[in-house]
């Protein structure tokens, strides 16, 4: 694989400049922080409440901003130039994801501080959040590839926000409910379950199930995003 650090850095700096100039997109990063501050002031002490701002960050910031950055490239017809450039698929996708990944990491860390969430097994939670961030980045890339403008991308990510952010709330319906069985396998649900097990200092064998589901979702969606990107390249 031909990986160019300079090309990745150039794509990263380009995204940073475009992101900083687009106040509509950049203002989105404040919403999860405001929500986290609100829950922190309320004194919420349940894992579900801790992770609601975190899951909102992953869907609203990670997926939304990533989709908008991709869609903006398509809207300006500059993604075609990137695809036709010497940059490899990895260079482009990694470079286009790096800004959002770093931004997500900062917001997640600040949100944890604001809600007062202190993981008992910080490495476990950090790894799970990294995997989840990669999952939502890939989802955002897919949404961006399927849309032609920022407006379309904003609409395309709505199902992601609804299903993956608020889906875990359906667990309150009880195990006998069909919706419970569906949302139980969502990566956002497994992230909460992993956090609950982690706070109880569960053994690795108890954590592996949730990790496996999150990893499978992440690997599958990344594979789809790469296939779609390569298909778009061949369609040029």
PDB file of C-alpha atoms in Angstrom:
ATOM      1  CA  UNK A   1       0.000   0.000   0.000  1.00  0.00           C
ATOM      2  CA  UNK A   2       1.416   3.368  -1.072  1.00  0.00           C
ATOM      3  CA  UNK A   3       0.892   5.678   1.922  1.00  0.00           C
ATOM      4  CA  UNK A   4       1.924   9.322   1.686  1.00  0.00           C
ATOM      5  CA  UNK A   5       2.080  11.313   4.930  1.00  0.00           C
ATOM      6  CA  UNK A   6       2.400  14.560   2.969  1.00  0.00           C
ATOM      7  CA  UNK A   7      -0.791  13.877   1.004  1.00  0.00           C
ATOM      8  CA  UNK A   8      -2.676  12.952   4.170  1.00  0.00           C
ATOM      9  CA  UNK A   9      -1.436  16.133   5.843  1.00  0.00           C
ATOM     10  CA  UNK A  10      -2.462  18.223   2.824  1.00  0.00           C
ATOM     11  CA  UNK A  11      -5.989  16.756   2.849  1.00  0.00           C
ATOM     12  CA  UNK A  12      -6.191  17.307   6.614  1.00  0.00           C
ATOM     13  CA  UNK A  13      -5.175  20.978   6.335  1.00  0.00           C
ATOM     14  CA  UNK A  14      -7.626  21.522   3.473  1.00  0.00           C
ATOM     15  CA  UNK A  15     -10.481  20.078   5.556  1.00  0.00           C
ATOM     16  CA  UNK A  16      -9.446  22.161   8.559  1.00  0.00           C
ATOM     17  CA  UNK A  17      -9.611  25.396   6.555  1.00  0.00           C
ATOM     18  CA  UNK A  18     -12.971  24.508   4.998  1.00  0.00           C
ATOM     19  CA  UNK A  19     -14.391  23.421   8.369  1.00  0.00           C
ATOM     20  CA  UNK A  20     -13.272  26.597  10.128  1.00  0.00           C
ATOM     21  CA  UNK A  21     -14.888  28.738   7.425  1.00  0.00           C
ATOM     22  CA  UNK A  22     -18.226  26.905   7.532  1.00  0.00           C
ATOM     23  CA  UNK A  23     -19.889  28.217  10.714  1.00  0.00           C
ATOM     24  CA  UNK A  24     -23.041  26.118  10.213  1.00  0.00           C
ATOM     25  CA  UNK A  25     -21.100  22.858  10.353  1.00  0.00           C
ATOM     26  CA  UNK A  26     -18.566  23.964  12.969  1.00  0.00           C
ATOM     27  CA  UNK A  27     -21.299  25.161  15.351  1.00  0.00           C
ATOM     28  CA  UNK A  28     -22.602  21.581  15.571  1.00  0.00           C
ATOM     29  CA  UNK A  29     -19.660  20.618  17.783  1.00  0.00           C
ATOM     30  CA  UNK A  30     -21.041  22.781  20.581  1.00  0.00           C
ATOM     31  CA  UNK A  31     -24.365  20.954  20.890  1.00  0.00           C
ATOM     32  CA  UNK A  32     -23.086  17.759  22.581  1.00  0.00           C
ATOM     33  CA  UNK A  33     -21.012  19.876  24.975  1.00  0.00           C
ATOM     34  CA  UNK A  34     -24.050  21.940  25.962  1.00  0.00           C
ATOM     35  CA  UNK A  35     -26.019  18.723  26.530  1.00  0.00           C
ATOM     36  CA  UNK A  36     -23.172  17.199  28.550  1.00  0.00           C
ATOM     37  CA  UNK A  37     -22.996  20.334  30.697  1.00  0.00           C
ATOM     38  CA  UNK A  38     -26.763  20.144  31.243  1.00  0.00           C
ATOM     39  CA  UNK A  39     -26.627  16.500  32.352  1.00  0.00           C
ATOM     40  CA  UNK A  40     -23.628  17.240  34.535  1.00  0.00           C
ATOM     41  CA  UNK A  41     -25.521  20.021  36.305  1.00  0.00           C
ATOM     42  CA  UNK A  42     -28.493  17.659  36.787  1.00  0.00           C
ATOM     43  CA  UNK A  43     -26.237  15.257  38.639  1.00  0.00           C
ATOM     44  CA  UNK A  44     -27.035  12.264  36.405  1.00  0.00           C
ATOM     45  CA  UNK A  45     -25.277   9.147  37.653  1.00  0.00           C
ATOM     46  CA  UNK A  46     -26.476   6.348  35.370  1.00  0.00           C
ATOM     47  CA  UNK A  47     -24.437   4.913  32.494  1.00  0.00           C
ATOM     48  CA  UNK A  48     -27.340   5.539  30.093  1.00  0.00           C
ATOM     49  CA  UNK A  49     -27.346   9.249  30.940  1.00  0.00           C
ATOM     50  CA  UNK A  50     -23.561   9.456  30.787  1.00  0.00           C
ATOM     51  CA  UNK A  51     -23.509   7.932  27.339  1.00  0.00           C
ATOM     52  CA  UNK A  52     -26.405   9.850  25.791  1.00  0.00           C
ATOM     53  CA  UNK A  53     -24.177  12.917  25.133  1.00  0.00           C
ATOM     54  CA  UNK A  54     -21.387  10.604  23.991  1.00  0.00           C
ATOM     55  CA  UNK A  55     -23.609   8.771  21.509  1.00  0.00           C
ATOM     56  CA  UNK A  56     -24.983  12.117  20.330  1.00  0.00           C
ATOM     57  CA  UNK A  57     -21.398  13.275  19.767  1.00  0.00           C
ATOM     58  CA  UNK A  58     -20.661  10.197  17.675  1.00  0.00           C
ATOM     59  CA  UNK A  59     -23.770  10.539  15.513  1.00  0.00           C
ATOM     60  CA  UNK A  60     -24.219  14.308  15.383  1.00  0.00           C
ATOM     61  CA  UNK A  61     -20.590  15.403  15.214  1.00  0.00           C
ATOM     62  CA  UNK A  62     -18.680  12.434  13.784  1.00  0.00           C
ATOM     63  CA  UNK A  63     -21.187  11.222  11.205  1.00  0.00           C
ATOM     64  CA  UNK A  64     -22.691  14.610  10.365  1.00  0.00           C
ATOM     65  CA  UNK A  65     -19.445  16.549   9.931  1.00  0.00           C
ATOM     66  CA  UNK A  66     -17.797  13.690   8.015  1.00  0.00           C
ATOM     67  CA  UNK A  67     -20.786  13.432   5.656  1.00  0.00           C
ATOM     68  CA  UNK A  68     -20.828  17.200   5.116  1.00  0.00           C
ATOM     69  CA  UNK A  69     -17.094  17.349   4.362  1.00  0.00           C
ATOM     70  CA  UNK A  70     -17.447  14.589   1.755  1.00  0.00           C
ATOM     71  CA  UNK A  71     -20.623  16.105   0.300  1.00  0.00           C
ATOM     72  CA  UNK A  72     -19.004  19.535   0.134  1.00  0.00           C
ATOM     73  CA  UNK A  73     -16.181  18.057  -1.927  1.00  0.00           C
ATOM     74  CA  UNK A  74     -18.757  16.595  -4.304  1.00  0.00           C
ATOM     75  CA  UNK A  75     -20.753  19.824  -4.405  1.00  0.00           C
ATOM     76  CA  UNK A  76     -17.649  21.780  -5.429  1.00  0.00           C
ATOM     77  CA  UNK A  77     -16.562  18.961  -7.745  1.00  0.00           C
ATOM     78  CA  UNK A  78     -13.218  18.717  -5.930  1.00  0.00           C
ATOM     79  CA  UNK A  79     -13.655  15.101  -4.791  1.00  0.00           C
ATOM     80  CA  UNK A  80     -13.223  14.075  -8.414  1.00  0.00           C
ATOM     81  CA  UNK A  81      -9.822  15.786  -8.393  1.00  0.00           C
ATOM     82  CA  UNK A  82      -8.810  13.913  -5.242  1.00  0.00           C
ATOM     83  CA  UNK A  83      -9.911  10.595  -6.723  1.00  0.00           C
ATOM     84  CA  UNK A  84      -7.959  11.239  -9.916  1.00  0.00           C
ATOM     85  CA  UNK A  85      -4.845  12.403  -8.039  1.00  0.00           C
ATOM     86  CA  UNK A  86      -1.877  10.115  -7.194  1.00  0.00           C
ATOM     87  CA  UNK A  87      -3.244   9.845  -3.635  1.00  0.00           C
ATOM     88  CA  UNK A  88      -4.304   6.305  -2.723  1.00  0.00           C
ATOM     89  CA  UNK A  89      -7.714   5.348  -1.388  1.00  0.00           C
ATOM     90  CA  UNK A  90      -6.183   5.070   2.088  1.00  0.00           C
ATOM     91  CA  UNK A  91      -4.574   8.524   1.800  1.00  0.00           C
ATOM     92  CA  UNK A  92      -7.883  10.142   0.861  1.00  0.00           C
ATOM     93  CA  UNK A  93     -10.152   8.343   3.319  1.00  0.00           C
ATOM     94  CA  UNK A  94      -7.678   8.594   6.204  1.00  0.00           C
ATOM     95  CA  UNK A  95      -6.941  12.239   5.431  1.00  0.00           C
ATOM     96  CA  UNK A  96     -10.639  13.061   5.131  1.00  0.00           C
ATOM     97  CA  UNK A  97     -11.329  11.335   8.468  1.00  0.00           C
ATOM     98  CA  UNK A  98      -8.401  12.597  10.532  1.00  0.00           C
ATOM     99  CA  UNK A  99      -9.827  16.029  11.380  1.00  0.00           C
ATOM    100  CA  UNK A 100     -13.185  14.629  12.458  1.00  0.00           C
ATOM    101  CA  UNK A 101     -11.506  11.830  14.435  1.00  0.00           C
ATOM    102  CA  UNK A 102      -9.370  14.276  16.446  1.00  0.00           C
ATOM    103  CA  UNK A 103     -12.315  16.610  16.948  1.00  0.00           C
ATOM    104  CA  UNK A 104     -14.490  13.713  18.148  1.00  0.00           C
ATOM    105  CA  UNK A 105     -11.803  12.562  20.602  1.00  0.00           C
ATOM    106  CA  UNK A 106     -11.585  16.030  22.153  1.00  0.00           C
ATOM    107  CA  UNK A 107     -15.369  16.432  22.429  1.00  0.00           C
ATOM    108  CA  UNK A 108     -15.775  12.957  23.944  1.00  0.00           C
ATOM    109  CA  UNK A 109     -13.086  13.690  26.537  1.00  0.00           C
ATOM    110  CA  UNK A 110     -14.631  17.047  27.461  1.00  0.00           C
ATOM    111  CA  UNK A 111     -18.140  15.518  27.548  1.00  0.00           C
ATOM    112  CA  UNK A 112     -16.962  12.798  29.953  1.00  0.00           C
ATOM    113  CA  UNK A 113     -15.527  15.495  32.194  1.00  0.00           C
ATOM    114  CA  UNK A 114     -18.703  17.616  32.054  1.00  0.00           C
ATOM    115  CA  UNK A 115     -21.055  14.743  32.923  1.00  0.00           C
ATOM    116  CA  UNK A 116     -18.664  13.464  35.578  1.00  0.00           C
ATOM    117  CA  UNK A 117     -18.051  10.064  33.995  1.00  0.00           C
ATOM    118  CA  UNK A 118     -14.841   8.453  35.237  1.00  0.00           C
ATOM    119  CA  UNK A 119     -14.295   4.990  33.668  1.00  0.00           C
ATOM    120  CA  UNK A 120     -13.132   2.254  35.991  1.00  0.00           C
ATOM    121  CA  UNK A 121     -11.293   0.594  33.091  1.00  0.00           C
ATOM    122  CA  UNK A 122     -10.228   3.592  31.041  1.00  0.00           C
ATOM    123  CA  UNK A 123      -8.288   1.592  28.433  1.00  0.00           C
ATOM    124  CA  UNK A 124     -11.331  -0.566  27.710  1.00  0.00           C
ATOM    125  CA  UNK A 125     -13.619   2.440  27.276  1.00  0.00           C
ATOM    126  CA  UNK A 126     -11.020   4.357  25.244  1.00  0.00           C
ATOM    127  CA  UNK A 127     -10.590   1.442  22.835  1.00  0.00           C
ATOM    128  CA  UNK A 128     -14.351   1.022  22.512  1.00  0.00           C
ATOM    129  CA  UNK A 129     -14.753   4.738  21.762  1.00  0.00           C
ATOM    130  CA  UNK A 130     -11.996   4.579  19.127  1.00  0.00           C
ATOM    131  CA  UNK A 131     -13.757   1.657  17.426  1.00  0.00           C
ATOM    132  CA  UNK A 132     -17.093   3.469  17.654  1.00  0.00           C
ATOM    133  CA  UNK A 133     -15.585   6.639  16.198  1.00  0.00           C
ATOM    134  CA  UNK A 134     -14.234   4.647  13.233  1.00  0.00           C
ATOM    135  CA  UNK A 135     -17.712   3.142  12.759  1.00  0.00           C
ATOM    136  CA  UNK A 136     -19.441   6.526  12.685  1.00  0.00           C
ATOM    137  CA  UNK A 137     -16.738   7.995  10.437  1.00  0.00           C
ATOM    138  CA  UNK A 138     -17.387   5.221   7.930  1.00  0.00           C
ATOM    139  CA  UNK A 139     -21.141   5.849   8.179  1.00  0.00           C
ATOM    140  CA  UNK A 140     -20.543   9.540   7.529  1.00  0.00           C
ATOM    141  CA  UNK A 141     -18.379   8.707   4.531  1.00  0.00           C
ATOM    142  CA  UNK A 142     -21.147   6.507   3.103  1.00  0.00           C
ATOM    143  CA  UNK A 143     -23.756   9.232   3.632  1.00  0.00           C
ATOM    144  CA  UNK A 144     -21.455  11.770   1.976  1.00  0.00           C
ATOM    145  CA  UNK A 145     -20.805   9.525  -1.035  1.00  0.00           C
ATOM    146  CA  UNK A 146     -24.525   9.003  -1.575  1.00  0.00           C
ATOM    147  CA  UNK A 147     -25.364  12.727  -1.461  1.00  0.00           C
ATOM    148  CA  UNK A 148     -24.514  15.649  -3.711  1.00  0.00           C
ATOM    149  CA  UNK A 149     -24.687  18.612  -1.330  1.00  0.00           C
ATOM    150  CA  UNK A 150     -24.390  19.567   2.316  1.00  0.00           C
ATOM    151  CA  UNK A 151     -28.176  19.914   2.524  1.00  0.00           C
ATOM    152  CA  UNK A 152     -28.693  16.352   1.266  1.00  0.00           C
ATOM    153  CA  UNK A 153     -26.002  15.073   3.629  1.00  0.00           C
ATOM    154  CA  UNK A 154     -27.760  16.761   6.568  1.00  0.00           C
ATOM    155  CA  UNK A 155     -30.921  14.830   5.754  1.00  0.00           C
ATOM    156  CA  UNK A 156     -29.089  11.561   5.080  1.00  0.00           C
ATOM    157  CA  UNK A 157     -27.560  11.441   8.579  1.00  0.00           C
ATOM    158  CA  UNK A 158     -30.913  11.897  10.351  1.00  0.00           C
ATOM    159  CA  UNK A 159     -31.683   8.135  10.391  1.00  0.00           C
ATOM    160  CA  UNK A 160     -28.222   7.529  11.855  1.00  0.00           C
ATOM    161  CA  UNK A 161     -28.872  10.027  14.640  1.00  0.00           C
ATOM    162  CA  UNK A 162     -32.281   8.574  15.446  1.00  0.00           C
ATOM    163  CA  UNK A 163     -31.399   4.870  15.262  1.00  0.00           C
ATOM    164  CA  UNK A 164     -27.956   4.804  16.851  1.00  0.00           C
ATOM    165  CA  UNK A 165     -28.377   7.628  19.381  1.00  0.00           C
ATOM    166  CA  UNK A 166     -31.861   6.951  20.692  1.00  0.00           C
ATOM    167  CA  UNK A 167     -32.122   3.254  19.809  1.00  0.00           C
ATOM    168  CA  UNK A 168     -30.642   2.129  23.156  1.00  0.00           C
ATOM    169  CA  UNK A 169     -33.507   3.876  24.954  1.00  0.00           C
ATOM    170  CA  UNK A 170     -35.793   1.133  23.581  1.00  0.00           C
ATOM    171  CA  UNK A 171     -34.155  -1.314  25.990  1.00  0.00           C
ATOM    172  CA  UNK A 172     -36.538   0.072  28.599  1.00  0.00           C
ATOM    173  CA  UNK A 173     -39.346  -1.757  26.782  1.00  0.00           C
ATOM    174  CA  UNK A 174     -38.173  -5.075  28.182  1.00  0.00           C
ATOM    175  CA  UNK A 175     -36.600  -8.227  26.755  1.00  0.00           C
ATOM    176  CA  UNK A 176     -39.901  -9.586  25.427  1.00  0.00           C
ATOM    177  CA  UNK A 177     -40.392  -6.658  23.072  1.00  0.00           C
ATOM    178  CA  UNK A 178     -39.289  -7.139  19.439  1.00  0.00           C
ATOM    179  CA  UNK A 179     -37.673  -3.688  19.340  1.00  0.00           C
ATOM    180  CA  UNK A 180     -35.518  -4.648  22.315  1.00  0.00           C
ATOM    181  CA  UNK A 181     -34.039  -7.582  20.397  1.00  0.00           C
ATOM    182  CA  UNK A 182     -33.273  -5.336  17.420  1.00  0.00           C
ATOM    183  CA  UNK A 183     -31.589  -2.463  19.247  1.00  0.00           C
ATOM    184  CA  UNK A 184     -29.700  -4.851  21.519  1.00  0.00           C
ATOM    185  CA  UNK A 185     -27.168  -5.538  18.751  1.00  0.00           C
ATOM    186  CA  UNK A 186     -26.592  -1.890  17.822  1.00  0.00           C
ATOM    187  CA  UNK A 187     -22.999  -0.729  18.439  1.00  0.00           C
ATOM    188  CA  UNK A 188     -24.294   2.203  20.503  1.00  0.00           C
ATOM    189  CA  UNK A 189     -26.165  -0.240  22.746  1.00  0.00           C
ATOM    190  CA  UNK A 190     -23.131  -2.476  23.070  1.00  0.00           C
ATOM    191  CA  UNK A 191     -21.020   0.557  23.948  1.00  0.00           C
ATOM    192  CA  UNK A 192     -23.325   1.265  26.889  1.00  0.00           C
ATOM    193  CA  UNK A 193     -23.304  -2.399  27.902  1.00  0.00           C
ATOM    194  CA  UNK A 194     -19.526  -2.454  27.736  1.00  0.00           C
ATOM    195  CA  UNK A 195     -19.383   0.606  29.972  1.00  0.00           C
ATOM    196  CA  UNK A 196     -21.715  -1.029  32.496  1.00  0.00           C
ATOM    197  CA  UNK A 197     -19.558  -4.158  32.594  1.00  0.00           C
ATOM    198  CA  UNK A 198     -16.426  -2.052  32.835  1.00  0.00           C
ATOM    199  CA  UNK A 199     -17.775  -0.066  35.780  1.00  0.00           C
ATOM    200  CA  UNK A 200     -18.472  -3.384  37.491  1.00  0.00           C
ATOM    201  CA  UNK A 201     -14.827  -4.387  36.861  1.00  0.00           C
ATOM    202  CA  UNK A 202     -15.936  -7.335  34.750  1.00  0.00           C
ATOM    203  CA  UNK A 203     -13.368  -9.818  33.483  1.00  0.00           C
ATOM    204  CA  UNK A 204     -12.104  -9.695  29.901  1.00  0.00           C
ATOM    205  CA  UNK A 205     -14.158 -12.768  29.002  1.00  0.00           C
ATOM    206  CA  UNK A 206     -17.322 -10.839  29.891  1.00  0.00           C
ATOM    207  CA  UNK A 207     -16.263  -7.815  27.820  1.00  0.00           C
ATOM    208  CA  UNK A 208     -15.306  -9.723  24.681  1.00  0.00           C
ATOM    209  CA  UNK A 209     -18.893 -10.194  23.518  1.00  0.00           C
ATOM    210  CA  UNK A 210     -19.676  -6.471  23.353  1.00  0.00           C
ATOM    211  CA  UNK A 211     -16.252  -5.754  21.857  1.00  0.00           C
ATOM    212  CA  UNK A 212     -16.829  -8.366  19.154  1.00  0.00           C
ATOM    213  CA  UNK A 213     -20.150  -6.847  18.103  1.00  0.00           C
ATOM    214  CA  UNK A 214     -18.750  -3.295  17.955  1.00  0.00           C
ATOM    215  CA  UNK A 215     -15.710  -4.541  15.999  1.00  0.00           C
ATOM    216  CA  UNK A 216     -17.892  -6.475  13.539  1.00  0.00           C
ATOM    217  CA  UNK A 217     -20.080  -3.410  12.880  1.00  0.00           C
ATOM    218  CA  UNK A 218     -16.982  -1.234  12.434  1.00  0.00           C
ATOM    219  CA  UNK A 219     -15.188  -3.616  10.078  1.00  0.00           C
ATOM    220  CA  UNK A 220     -18.334  -4.158   8.000  1.00  0.00           C
ATOM    221  CA  UNK A 221     -19.161  -0.466   7.573  1.00  0.00           C
ATOM    222  CA  UNK A 222     -15.525   0.460   6.811  1.00  0.00           C
ATOM    223  CA  UNK A 223     -15.432  -2.243   4.126  1.00  0.00           C
ATOM    224  CA  UNK A 224     -18.651  -0.892   2.582  1.00  0.00           C
ATOM    225  CA  UNK A 225     -17.330   2.679   2.584  1.00  0.00           C
ATOM    226  CA  UNK A 226     -14.098   1.615   0.841  1.00  0.00           C
ATOM    227  CA  UNK A 227     -16.008  -0.388  -1.777  1.00  0.00           C
ATOM    228  CA  UNK A 228     -18.360   2.526  -2.454  1.00  0.00           C
ATOM    229  CA  UNK A 229     -15.460   4.972  -2.687  1.00  0.00           C
ATOM    230  CA  UNK A 230     -13.602   2.756  -5.157  1.00  0.00           C
ATOM    231  CA  UNK A 231     -16.802   2.329  -7.161  1.00  0.00           C
ATOM    232  CA  UNK A 232     -17.204   6.103  -7.372  1.00  0.00           C
ATOM    233  CA  UNK A 233     -13.593   6.306  -8.577  1.00  0.00           C
ATOM    234  CA  UNK A 234     -14.246   3.832 -11.389  1.00  0.00           C
ATOM    235  CA  UNK A 235     -17.435   5.665 -12.383  1.00  0.00           C
ATOM    236  CA  UNK A 236     -15.497   8.872 -13.119  1.00  0.00           C
TER     237      UNK A 236
END
